[in-house]
Coordinates of C-alpha atoms in Angstrom, one line a residue:
X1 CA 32.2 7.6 0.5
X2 CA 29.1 7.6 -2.3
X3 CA 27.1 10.3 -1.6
X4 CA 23.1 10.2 -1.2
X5 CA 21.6 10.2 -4.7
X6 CA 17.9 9.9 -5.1
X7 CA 17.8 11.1 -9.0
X8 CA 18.3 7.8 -10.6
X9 CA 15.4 6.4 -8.9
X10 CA 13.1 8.9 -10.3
X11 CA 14.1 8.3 -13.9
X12 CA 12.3 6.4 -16.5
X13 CA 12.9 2.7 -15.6
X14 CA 12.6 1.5 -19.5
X15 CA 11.7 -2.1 -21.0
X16 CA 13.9 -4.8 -20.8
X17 CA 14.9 -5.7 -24.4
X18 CA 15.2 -9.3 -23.5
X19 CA 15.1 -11.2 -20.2
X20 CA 18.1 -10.9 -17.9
X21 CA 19.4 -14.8 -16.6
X22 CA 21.5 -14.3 -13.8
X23 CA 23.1 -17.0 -11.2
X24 CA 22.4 -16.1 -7.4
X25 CA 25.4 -15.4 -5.5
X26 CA 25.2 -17.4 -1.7
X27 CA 23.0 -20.4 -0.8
X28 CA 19.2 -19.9 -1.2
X29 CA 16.7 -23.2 -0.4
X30 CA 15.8 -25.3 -3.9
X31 CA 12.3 -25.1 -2.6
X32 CA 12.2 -21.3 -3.5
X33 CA 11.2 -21.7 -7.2
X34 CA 8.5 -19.3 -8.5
X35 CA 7.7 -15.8 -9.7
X36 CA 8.3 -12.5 -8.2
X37 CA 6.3 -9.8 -9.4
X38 CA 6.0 -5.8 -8.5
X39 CA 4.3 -2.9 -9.5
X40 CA 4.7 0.8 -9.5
X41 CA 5.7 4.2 -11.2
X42 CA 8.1 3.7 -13.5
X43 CA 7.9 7.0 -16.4
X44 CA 8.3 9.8 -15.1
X45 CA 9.7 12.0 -18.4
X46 CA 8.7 12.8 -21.4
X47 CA 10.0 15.3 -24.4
X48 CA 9.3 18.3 -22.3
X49 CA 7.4 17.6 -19.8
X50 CA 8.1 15.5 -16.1
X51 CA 5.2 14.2 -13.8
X52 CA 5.5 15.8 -10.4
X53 CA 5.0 13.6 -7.9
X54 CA 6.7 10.1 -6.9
X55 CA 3.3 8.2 -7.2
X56 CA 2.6 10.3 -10.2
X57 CA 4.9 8.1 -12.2
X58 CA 3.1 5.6 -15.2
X59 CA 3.2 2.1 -14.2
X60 CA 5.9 -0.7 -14.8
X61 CA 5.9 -4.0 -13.8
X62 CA 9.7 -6.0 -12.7
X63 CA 9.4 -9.8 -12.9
X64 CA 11.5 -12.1 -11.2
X65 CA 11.4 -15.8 -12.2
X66 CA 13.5 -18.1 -9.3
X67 CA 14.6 -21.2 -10.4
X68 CA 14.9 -23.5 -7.7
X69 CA 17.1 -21.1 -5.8
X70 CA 19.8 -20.9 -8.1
X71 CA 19.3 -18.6 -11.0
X72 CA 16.9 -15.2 -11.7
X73 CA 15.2 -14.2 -14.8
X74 CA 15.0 -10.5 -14.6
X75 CA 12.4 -8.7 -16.9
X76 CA 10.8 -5.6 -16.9
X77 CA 7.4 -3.7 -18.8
X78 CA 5.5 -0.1 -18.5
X79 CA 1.8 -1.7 -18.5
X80 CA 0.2 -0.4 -21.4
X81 CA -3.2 1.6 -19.8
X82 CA -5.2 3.9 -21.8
X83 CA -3.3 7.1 -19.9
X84 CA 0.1 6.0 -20.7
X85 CA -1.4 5.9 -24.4
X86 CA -2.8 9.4 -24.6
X87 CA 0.3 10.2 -22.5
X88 CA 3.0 8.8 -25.1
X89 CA 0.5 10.5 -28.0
X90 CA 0.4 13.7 -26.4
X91 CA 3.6 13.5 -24.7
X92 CA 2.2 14.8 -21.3
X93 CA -0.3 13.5 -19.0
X94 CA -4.0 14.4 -20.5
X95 CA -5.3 13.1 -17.2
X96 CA -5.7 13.8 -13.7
X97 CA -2.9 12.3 -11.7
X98 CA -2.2 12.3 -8.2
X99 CA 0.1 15.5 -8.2
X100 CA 0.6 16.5 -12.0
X101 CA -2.4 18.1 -13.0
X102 CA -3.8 17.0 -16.5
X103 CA -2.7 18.9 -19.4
X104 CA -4.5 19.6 -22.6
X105 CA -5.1 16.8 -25.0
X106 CA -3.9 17.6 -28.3
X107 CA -6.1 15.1 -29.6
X108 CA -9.3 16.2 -27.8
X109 CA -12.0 18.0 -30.0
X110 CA -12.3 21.6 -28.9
X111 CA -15.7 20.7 -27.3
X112 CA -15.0 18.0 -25.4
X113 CA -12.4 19.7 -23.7
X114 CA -14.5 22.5 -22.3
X115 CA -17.8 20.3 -21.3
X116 CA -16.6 20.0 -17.1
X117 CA -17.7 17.2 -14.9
X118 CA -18.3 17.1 -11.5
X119 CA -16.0 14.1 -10.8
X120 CA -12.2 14.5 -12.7
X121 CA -11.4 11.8 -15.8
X122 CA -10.4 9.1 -13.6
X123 CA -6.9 7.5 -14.5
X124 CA -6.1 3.7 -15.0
X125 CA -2.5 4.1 -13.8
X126 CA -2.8 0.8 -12.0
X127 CA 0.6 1.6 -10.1
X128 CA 0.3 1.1 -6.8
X129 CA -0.9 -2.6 -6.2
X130 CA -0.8 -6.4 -7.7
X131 CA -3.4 -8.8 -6.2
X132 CA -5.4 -11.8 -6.7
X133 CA -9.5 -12.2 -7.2
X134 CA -10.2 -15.7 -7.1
X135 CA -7.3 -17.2 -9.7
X136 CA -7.1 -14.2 -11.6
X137 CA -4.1 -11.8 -10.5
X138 CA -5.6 -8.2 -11.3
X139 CA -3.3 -4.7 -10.9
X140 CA -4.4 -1.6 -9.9
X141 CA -3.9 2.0 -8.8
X142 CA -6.1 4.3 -6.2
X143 CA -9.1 5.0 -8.7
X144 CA -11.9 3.0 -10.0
X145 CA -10.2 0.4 -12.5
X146 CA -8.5 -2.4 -12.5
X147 CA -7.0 -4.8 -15.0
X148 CA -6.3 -8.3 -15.5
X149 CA -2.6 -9.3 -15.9
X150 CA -1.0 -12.1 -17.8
X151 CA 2.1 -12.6 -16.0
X152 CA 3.7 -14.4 -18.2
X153 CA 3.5 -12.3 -20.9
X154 CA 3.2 -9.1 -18.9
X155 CA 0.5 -7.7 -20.7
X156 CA -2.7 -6.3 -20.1
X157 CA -6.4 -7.9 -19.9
X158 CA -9.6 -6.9 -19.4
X159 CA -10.2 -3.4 -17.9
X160 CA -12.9 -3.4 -15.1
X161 CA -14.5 0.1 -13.2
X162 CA -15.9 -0.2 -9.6
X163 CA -18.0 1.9 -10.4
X164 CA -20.3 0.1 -12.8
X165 CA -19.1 -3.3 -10.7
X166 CA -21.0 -2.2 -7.3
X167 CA -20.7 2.0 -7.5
X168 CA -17.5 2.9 -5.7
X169 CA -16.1 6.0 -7.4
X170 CA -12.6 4.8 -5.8
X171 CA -11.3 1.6 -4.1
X172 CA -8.8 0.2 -2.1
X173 CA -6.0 -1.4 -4.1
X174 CA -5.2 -3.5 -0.9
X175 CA -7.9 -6.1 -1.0
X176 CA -7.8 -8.9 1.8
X177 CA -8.8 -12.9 1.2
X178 CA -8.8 -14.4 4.6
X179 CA -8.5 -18.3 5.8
X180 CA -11.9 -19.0 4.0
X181 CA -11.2 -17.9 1.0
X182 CA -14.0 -14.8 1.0
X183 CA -12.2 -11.6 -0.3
X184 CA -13.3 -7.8 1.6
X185 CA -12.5 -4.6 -0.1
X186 CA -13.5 -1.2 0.4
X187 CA -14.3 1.6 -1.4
X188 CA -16.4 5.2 -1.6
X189 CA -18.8 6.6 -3.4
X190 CA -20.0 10.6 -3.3
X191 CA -22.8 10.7 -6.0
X192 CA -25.5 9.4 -3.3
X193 CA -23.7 10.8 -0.5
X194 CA -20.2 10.4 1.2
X195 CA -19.8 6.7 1.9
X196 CA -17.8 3.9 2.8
X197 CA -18.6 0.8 1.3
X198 CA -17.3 -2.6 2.3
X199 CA -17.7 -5.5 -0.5
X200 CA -17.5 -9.2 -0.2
X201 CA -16.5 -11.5 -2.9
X202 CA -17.1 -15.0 -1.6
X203 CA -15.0 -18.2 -2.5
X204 CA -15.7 -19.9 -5.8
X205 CA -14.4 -23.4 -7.0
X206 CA -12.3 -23.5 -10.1
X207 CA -11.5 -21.1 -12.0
X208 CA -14.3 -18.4 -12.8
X209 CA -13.5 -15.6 -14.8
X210 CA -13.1 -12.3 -12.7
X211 CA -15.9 -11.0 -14.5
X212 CA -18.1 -14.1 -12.7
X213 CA -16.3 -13.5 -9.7
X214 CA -17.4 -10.0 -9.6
X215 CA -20.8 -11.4 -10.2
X216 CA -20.7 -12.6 -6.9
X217 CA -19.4 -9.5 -4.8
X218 CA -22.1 -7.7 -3.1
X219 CA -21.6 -4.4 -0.6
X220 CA -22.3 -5.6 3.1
X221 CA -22.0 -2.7 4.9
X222 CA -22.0 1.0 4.9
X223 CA -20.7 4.1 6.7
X224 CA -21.7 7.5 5.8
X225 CA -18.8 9.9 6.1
X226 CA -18.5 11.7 9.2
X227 CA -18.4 14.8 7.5
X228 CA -20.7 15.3 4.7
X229 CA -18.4 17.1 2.3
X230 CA -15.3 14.9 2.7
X231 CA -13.8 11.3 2.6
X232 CA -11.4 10.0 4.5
X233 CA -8.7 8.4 2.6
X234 CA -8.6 4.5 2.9
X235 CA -5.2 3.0 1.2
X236 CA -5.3 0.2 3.3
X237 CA -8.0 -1.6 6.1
X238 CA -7.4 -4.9 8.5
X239 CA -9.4 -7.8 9.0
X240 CA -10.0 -10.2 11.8
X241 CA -11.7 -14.0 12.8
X242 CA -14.9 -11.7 12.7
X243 CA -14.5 -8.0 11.8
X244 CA -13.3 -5.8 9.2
X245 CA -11.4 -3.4 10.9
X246 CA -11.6 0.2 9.1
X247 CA -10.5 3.6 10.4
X248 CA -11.8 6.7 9.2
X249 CA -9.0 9.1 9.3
X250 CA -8.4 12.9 8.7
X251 CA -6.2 13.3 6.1
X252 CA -9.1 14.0 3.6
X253 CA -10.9 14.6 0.4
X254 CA -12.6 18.0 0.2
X255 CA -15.4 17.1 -2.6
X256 CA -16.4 20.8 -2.7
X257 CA -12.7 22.1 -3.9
X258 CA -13.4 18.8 -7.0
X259 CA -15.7 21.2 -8.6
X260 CA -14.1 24.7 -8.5
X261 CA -10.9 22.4 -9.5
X262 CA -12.6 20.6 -12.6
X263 CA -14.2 23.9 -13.8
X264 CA -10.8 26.0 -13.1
X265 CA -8.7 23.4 -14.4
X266 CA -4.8 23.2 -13.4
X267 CA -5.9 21.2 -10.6
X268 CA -4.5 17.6 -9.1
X269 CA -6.0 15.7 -5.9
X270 CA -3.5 16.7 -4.2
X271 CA -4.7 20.0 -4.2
X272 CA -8.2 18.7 -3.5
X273 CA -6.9 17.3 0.1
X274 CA -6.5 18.4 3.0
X275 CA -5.1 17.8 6.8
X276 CA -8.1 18.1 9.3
X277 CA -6.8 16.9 12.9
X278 CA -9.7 18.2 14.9
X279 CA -11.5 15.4 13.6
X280 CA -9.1 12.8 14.7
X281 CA -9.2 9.0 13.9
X282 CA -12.3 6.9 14.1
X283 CA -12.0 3.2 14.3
X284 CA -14.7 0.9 12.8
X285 CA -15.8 -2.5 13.7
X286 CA -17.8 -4.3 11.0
X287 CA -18.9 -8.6 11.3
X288 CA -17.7 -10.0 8.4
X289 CA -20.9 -12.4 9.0
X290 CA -23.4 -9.8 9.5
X291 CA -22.3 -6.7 7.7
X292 CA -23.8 -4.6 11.1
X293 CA -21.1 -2.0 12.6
X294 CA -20.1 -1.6 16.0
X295 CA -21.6 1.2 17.7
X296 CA -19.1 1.9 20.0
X297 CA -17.7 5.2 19.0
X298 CA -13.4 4.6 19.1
X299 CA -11.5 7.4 18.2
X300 CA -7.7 8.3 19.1
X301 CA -6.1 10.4 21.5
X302 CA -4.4 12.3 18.9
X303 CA -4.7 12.4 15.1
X304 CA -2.6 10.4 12.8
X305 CA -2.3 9.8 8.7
X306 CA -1.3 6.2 7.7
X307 CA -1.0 3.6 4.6
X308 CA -0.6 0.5 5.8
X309 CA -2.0 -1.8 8.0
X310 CA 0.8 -4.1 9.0
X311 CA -2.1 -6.8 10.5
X312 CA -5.2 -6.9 13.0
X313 CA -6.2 -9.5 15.3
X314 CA -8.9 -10.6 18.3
X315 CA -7.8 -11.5 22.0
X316 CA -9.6 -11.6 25.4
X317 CA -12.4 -9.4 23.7
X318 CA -10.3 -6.9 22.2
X319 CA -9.3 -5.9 18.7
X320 CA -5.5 -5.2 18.2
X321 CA -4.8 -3.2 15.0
X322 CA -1.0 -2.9 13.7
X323 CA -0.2 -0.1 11.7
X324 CA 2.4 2.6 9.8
X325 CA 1.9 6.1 11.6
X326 CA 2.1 9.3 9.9
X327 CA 1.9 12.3 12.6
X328 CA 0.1 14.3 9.8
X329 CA -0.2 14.7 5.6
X330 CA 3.4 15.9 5.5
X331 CA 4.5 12.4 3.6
X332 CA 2.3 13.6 0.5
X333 CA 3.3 17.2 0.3
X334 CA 7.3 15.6 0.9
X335 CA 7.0 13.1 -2.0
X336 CA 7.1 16.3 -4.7
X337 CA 9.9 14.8 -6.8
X338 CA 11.4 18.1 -6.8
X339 CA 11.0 18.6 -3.0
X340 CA 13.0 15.0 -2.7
X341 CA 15.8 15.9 -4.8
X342 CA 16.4 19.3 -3.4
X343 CA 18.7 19.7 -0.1
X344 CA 15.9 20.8 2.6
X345 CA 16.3 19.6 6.2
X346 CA 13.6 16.6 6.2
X347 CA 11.0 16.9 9.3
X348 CA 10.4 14.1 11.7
X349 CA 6.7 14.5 10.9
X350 CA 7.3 13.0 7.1
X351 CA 8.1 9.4 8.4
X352 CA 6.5 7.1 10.4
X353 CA 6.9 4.5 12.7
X354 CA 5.4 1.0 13.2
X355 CA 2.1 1.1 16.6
X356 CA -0.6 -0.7 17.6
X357 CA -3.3 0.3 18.7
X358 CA -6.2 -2.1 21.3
X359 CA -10.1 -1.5 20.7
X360 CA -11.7 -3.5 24.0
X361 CA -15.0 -4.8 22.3
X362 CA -17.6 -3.0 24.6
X363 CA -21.8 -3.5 24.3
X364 CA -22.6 -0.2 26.9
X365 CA -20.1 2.2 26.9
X366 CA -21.8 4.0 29.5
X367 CA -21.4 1.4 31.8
X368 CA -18.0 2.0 32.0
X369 CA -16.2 3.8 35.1
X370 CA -14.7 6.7 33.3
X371 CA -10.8 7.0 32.9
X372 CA -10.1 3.6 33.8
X373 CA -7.8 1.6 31.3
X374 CA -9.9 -1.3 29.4
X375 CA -7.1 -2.8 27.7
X376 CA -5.9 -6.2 29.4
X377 CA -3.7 -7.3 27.4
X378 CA -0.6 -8.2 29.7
X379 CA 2.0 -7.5 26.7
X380 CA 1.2 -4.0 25.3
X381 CA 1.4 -0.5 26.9
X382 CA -1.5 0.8 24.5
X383 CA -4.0 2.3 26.3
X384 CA -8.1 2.4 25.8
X385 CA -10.0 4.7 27.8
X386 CA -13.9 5.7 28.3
X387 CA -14.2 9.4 28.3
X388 CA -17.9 11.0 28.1
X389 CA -19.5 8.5 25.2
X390 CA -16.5 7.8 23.4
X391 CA -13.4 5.5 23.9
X392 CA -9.6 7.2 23.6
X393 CA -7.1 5.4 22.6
X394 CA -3.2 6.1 22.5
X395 CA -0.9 3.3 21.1
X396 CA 2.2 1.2 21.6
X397 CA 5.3 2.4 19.7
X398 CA 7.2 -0.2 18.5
X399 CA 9.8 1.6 16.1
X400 CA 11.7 5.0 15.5
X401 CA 10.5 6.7 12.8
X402 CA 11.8 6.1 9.1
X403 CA 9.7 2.9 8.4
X404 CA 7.0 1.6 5.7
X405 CA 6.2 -0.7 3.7
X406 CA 5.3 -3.3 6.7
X407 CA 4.7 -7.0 5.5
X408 CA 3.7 -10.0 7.8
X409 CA 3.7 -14.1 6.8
X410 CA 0.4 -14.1 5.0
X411 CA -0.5 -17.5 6.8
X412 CA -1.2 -15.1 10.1
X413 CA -3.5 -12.6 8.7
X414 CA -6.0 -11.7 10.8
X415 CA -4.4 -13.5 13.5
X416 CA -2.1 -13.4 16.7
X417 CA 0.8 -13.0 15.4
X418 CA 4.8 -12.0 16.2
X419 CA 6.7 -10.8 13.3
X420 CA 6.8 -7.4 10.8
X421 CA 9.1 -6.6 8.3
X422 CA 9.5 -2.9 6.7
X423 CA 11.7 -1.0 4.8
X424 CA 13.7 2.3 6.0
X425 CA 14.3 3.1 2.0
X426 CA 13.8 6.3 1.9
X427 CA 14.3 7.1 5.3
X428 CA 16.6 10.9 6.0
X429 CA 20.3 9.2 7.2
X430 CA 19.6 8.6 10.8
X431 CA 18.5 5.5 12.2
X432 CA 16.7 3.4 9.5
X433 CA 18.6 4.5 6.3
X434 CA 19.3 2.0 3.8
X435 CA 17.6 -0.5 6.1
X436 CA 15.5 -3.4 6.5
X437 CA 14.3 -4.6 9.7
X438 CA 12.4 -7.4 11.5
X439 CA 10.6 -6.3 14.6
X440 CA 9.6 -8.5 17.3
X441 CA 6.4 -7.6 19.0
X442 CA 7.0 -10.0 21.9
X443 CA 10.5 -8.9 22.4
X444 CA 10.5 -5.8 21.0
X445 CA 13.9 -6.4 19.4
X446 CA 14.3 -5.5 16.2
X447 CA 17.0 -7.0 13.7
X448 CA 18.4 -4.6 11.1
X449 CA 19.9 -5.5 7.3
X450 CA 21.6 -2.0 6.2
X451 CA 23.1 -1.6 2.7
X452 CA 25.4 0.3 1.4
X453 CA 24.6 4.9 1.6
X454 CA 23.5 4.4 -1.7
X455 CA 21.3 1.0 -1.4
X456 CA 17.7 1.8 -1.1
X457 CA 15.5 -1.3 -0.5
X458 CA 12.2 -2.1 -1.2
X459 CA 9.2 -3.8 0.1
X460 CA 10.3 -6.7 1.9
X461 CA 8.8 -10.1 0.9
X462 CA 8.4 -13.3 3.4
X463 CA 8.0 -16.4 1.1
X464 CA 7.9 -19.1 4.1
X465 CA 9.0 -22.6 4.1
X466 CA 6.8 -24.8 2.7
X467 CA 8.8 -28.0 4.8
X468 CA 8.2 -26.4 7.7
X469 CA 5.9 -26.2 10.8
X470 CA 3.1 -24.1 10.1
X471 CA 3.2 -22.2 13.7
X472 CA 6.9 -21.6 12.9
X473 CA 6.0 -18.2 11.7
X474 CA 9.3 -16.6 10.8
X475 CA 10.8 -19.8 9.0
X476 CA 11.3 -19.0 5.3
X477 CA 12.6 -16.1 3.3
X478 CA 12.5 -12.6 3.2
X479 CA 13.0 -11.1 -0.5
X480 CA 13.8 -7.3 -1.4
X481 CA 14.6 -5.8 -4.7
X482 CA 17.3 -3.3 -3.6
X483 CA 18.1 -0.3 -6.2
X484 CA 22.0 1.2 -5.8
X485 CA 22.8 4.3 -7.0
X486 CA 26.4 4.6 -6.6
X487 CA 28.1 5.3 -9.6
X488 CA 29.8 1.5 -10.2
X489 CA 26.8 -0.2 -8.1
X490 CA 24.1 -2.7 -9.4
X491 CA 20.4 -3.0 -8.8
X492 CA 20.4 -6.8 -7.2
X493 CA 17.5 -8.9 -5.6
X494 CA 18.4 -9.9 -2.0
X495 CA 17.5 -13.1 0.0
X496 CA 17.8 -12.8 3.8
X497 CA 16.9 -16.1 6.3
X498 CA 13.6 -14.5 7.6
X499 CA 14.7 -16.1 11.2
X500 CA 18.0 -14.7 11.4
X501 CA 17.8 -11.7 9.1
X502 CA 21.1 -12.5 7.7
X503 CA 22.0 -12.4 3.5
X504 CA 21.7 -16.0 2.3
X505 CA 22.1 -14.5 -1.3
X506 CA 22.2 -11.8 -4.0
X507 CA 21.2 -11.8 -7.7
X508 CA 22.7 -8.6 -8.8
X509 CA 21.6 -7.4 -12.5
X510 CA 23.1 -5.0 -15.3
X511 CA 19.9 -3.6 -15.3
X512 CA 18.3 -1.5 -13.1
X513 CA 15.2 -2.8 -11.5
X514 CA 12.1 0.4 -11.2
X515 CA 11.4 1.9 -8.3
X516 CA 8.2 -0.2 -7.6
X517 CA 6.1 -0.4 -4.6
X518 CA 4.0 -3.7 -3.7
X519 CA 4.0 -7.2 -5.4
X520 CA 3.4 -10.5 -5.1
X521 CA 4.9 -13.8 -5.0
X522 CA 3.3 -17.2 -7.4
X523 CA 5.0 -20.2 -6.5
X524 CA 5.6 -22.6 -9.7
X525 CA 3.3 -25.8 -9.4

């Protein structure tokens, strides 16, 4: 049997030298005709020198072009930012990454590399997310920039910074557009003080530039950290009918080690983190309408780390929030490339499983009898409880742990809803390795598609059916870009019936796809 090789998926992806056609193998639906994009690290080596980390890796983009179900056009492109440049020039990264600490630039003068700032040279790796604001699809990573992208030619527009935009030193790269067409994002700021800032973009009619959409964004609300010298990080948030749904949590960013980093050097923001469970999870409510926060103070029974929101929705006066738990930071520190290649035993505490968690919308918290449960939701076993001024709450498990990556039909964001998908790619061998699954919250049954020992899949992808109902909220498609290691194997894009969760086809490629994270799907008009 193939053994369990992670190396290849950590190499440099490369450039396609011209666009793979290939024919799908099964019987996918004609109406399935579009373009299939995704992001993520992709270089990871250089002459002599390796970035360290699995998010550390410089951007690539893998296009997919469907043709009415029948035939893939496979190509793939590092995206050409100003740190994969000066990277390629010095041949090392000359900025601050993730977990590789910048290197000296060769090509720096002698005094600008010894004038320190108090925030790091922020990096444009725009890695970790692909997303739209207004017509215009954008990429971006975890810091301040973001680009335009030209999809079909894969290149690079114009380069934007949140912090001249509206003042967020860093941003979510998850931004939401709900049923109105009015985009939320959040991001922080520390030079007036430790914030959270939550920015509206409201829907304009054809097709502004995003530097006129921008125009139009404005900061709503804010939230000073709970602790003046750190921020929480905020990868992902939730929105509802009325509420941004945001949860301070306390795997943080010590601002006072960004200093003594910056003026030591040798530094990365992973060493400027750190794991602070005595302060626990705080949940946020914030109207969409009004901008004014919640003052009921929510926070969990235990502390947790998490990416993803999976989806958040209102029902009978409560907020249900679905997300990815972490038990602690140990995912980061676990992602070292080196630590993912070597043979230690992999704790329990560096996966996580898919919960949800029920925040009863409450004016007086005082006038609550203490202990009591206040979630009334006849379907979940979370659990919402007034103790002193606060409300505890402990969630519903849905999953084992091994899971991430959790997707939902977009048509029921911020809605009741019944579906997740998620990906058990990278998952120790146990009980989601090689896998992708459907959960159903109603049921709770979950359907599993398991590769081969050396398939690891991606981010699942539900395209639905554009024929059908629009209540029917698991008819349509589920894609996955699937890497295979194995020595005689091919990289393929797989097509399972969303309802089912069985292969309704395969385009498998002689070139291997990167390792890429999130994406996005344009249907062809």
């Amino acid at each position: 049997m193939p053994q369990r090789d992670l190396r290849r998926l950590y190499n440099n992806s490369g450039e396609s030298k011209k666009p793979e056609e290939v024919f799908i193998e099964g019987k996918v639906p004609e109406w399935l005709n579009g373009t299939y994009l995704k992001v993520g690290p992709g270089k990871y080596h250089f002459d002599e020198f390796s970035m360290r980390h699995f998010i550390d890796g410089y951007s690539s983009v893998a296009k997919f072009e469907i043709k009415n179900g029948s035939k893939v056009i496979f190509q793939k492109k590092y995206l050409e930012t100003d740190v994969l440049k000066r990277a390629n020039a010095a041949q090392k990264p000359v900025v601050c990454e993730y977990g590789t600490p910048p290197q000296q630039d060769p090509n720096k003068g002698f005094l600008s590399r010894c004038i320190p700032t108090l925030i790091p040279e922020m990096s444009d790796n725009h890695n970790m997310a692909m997303y739209n604001l207004g017509t215009n699809l954008c990429v971006a990573g975890e810091s301040c920039f973001f680009r335009e992208f030209d999809y079909k030619t894969l290149q690079l527009g114009t380069k934007f910074d949140t912090n001249k935009c509206y003042g967020l030193n860093f941003t979510c790269p998850h931004p939401i557009t709900d049923e109105t067409g009015t985009t939320y994002t959040i991001g922080s700021s520390f030079i007036t003080g430790l914030k959270y800032n939550f920015v509206k973009i409201p829907p304009m009619t054809g097709k502004p530039s995003t530097k006129e959409v921008l125009k139009k964004a404005k900061i709503f609300a804010t939230i000073s950290s709970q602790v003046t010298s750190m921020l929480s990080m905020h990868h992902s948030f939730g929105i509802t009918k009325n509420y941004v749904v945001f949860i301070e949590q306390p795997y943080v960013l010590n601002v006072t080690k960004i200093l003594g980093g910056v003026l030591t050097k040798g530094q990365c923001f992973f060493d400027w983190l750190e794991w602070r469970p005595e302060l626990r999870n705080k949940f946020y409510l914030i109207e969409k309408e009004t901008g004014k926060v919640l003052k009921t103070e929510v926070v969990s029974q235990e502390p947790f780390m998490f990416l993803h929101m999976s989806n958040c929705y209102e029902e009978d006066n409560q907020v249900v929030v679905d997300l990815v738990r972490f038990d602690n930071g140990d995912f980061f520190d676990a992602n070292f490339i080196q630590k993912i290649l070597s043979d230690r035993h992999q704790m329990e505490s560096e996966f996580a499983s898919v919960e949800r968690f029920v925040i009863p919308l409450v004016d007086n918290v005082s006038s609550l009898q203490e202990g009591k449960e206040l979630v009334s939701l006849g379907y979940t076993t979370a659990s919402a409880v007034r103790k002193g001024k606060q409300i505890i709450l402990s969630p519903e498990i849905f999953s084992k742990k091994g899971l991430e990556l959790p997707f939902v039909n977009k048509t029921f964001l911020g809605k009741k809803y019944r579906y997740v998908y998620a990906t058990g790619n990278t998952a120790p061998p146990g009980f989601y390795e090689n896998t992708l699954v459907k959960i159903d919250l109603e049921t709770k049954i979950t359907k599993t598609w398991q590769g081969g020992p050396c398939s690891f899949p991606g981010e699942p992808y539900f395209i639905p059916n554009p024929n059908a109902n629009e209540d029917d909220e698991d008819a349509g498609v589920v894609m996955c870009a699937v890497l295979d290691t194995g020595k005689d194997s091919n990289d393929h894009l797989l097509f399972l019936d969303a309802k089912t969760f069985q292969v309704i086809g395969k385009a498998t490629f002689k070139d291997n796809i990167p390792f890429v994270i999130h994406g996005t799907f344009i249907p062809s008009s």
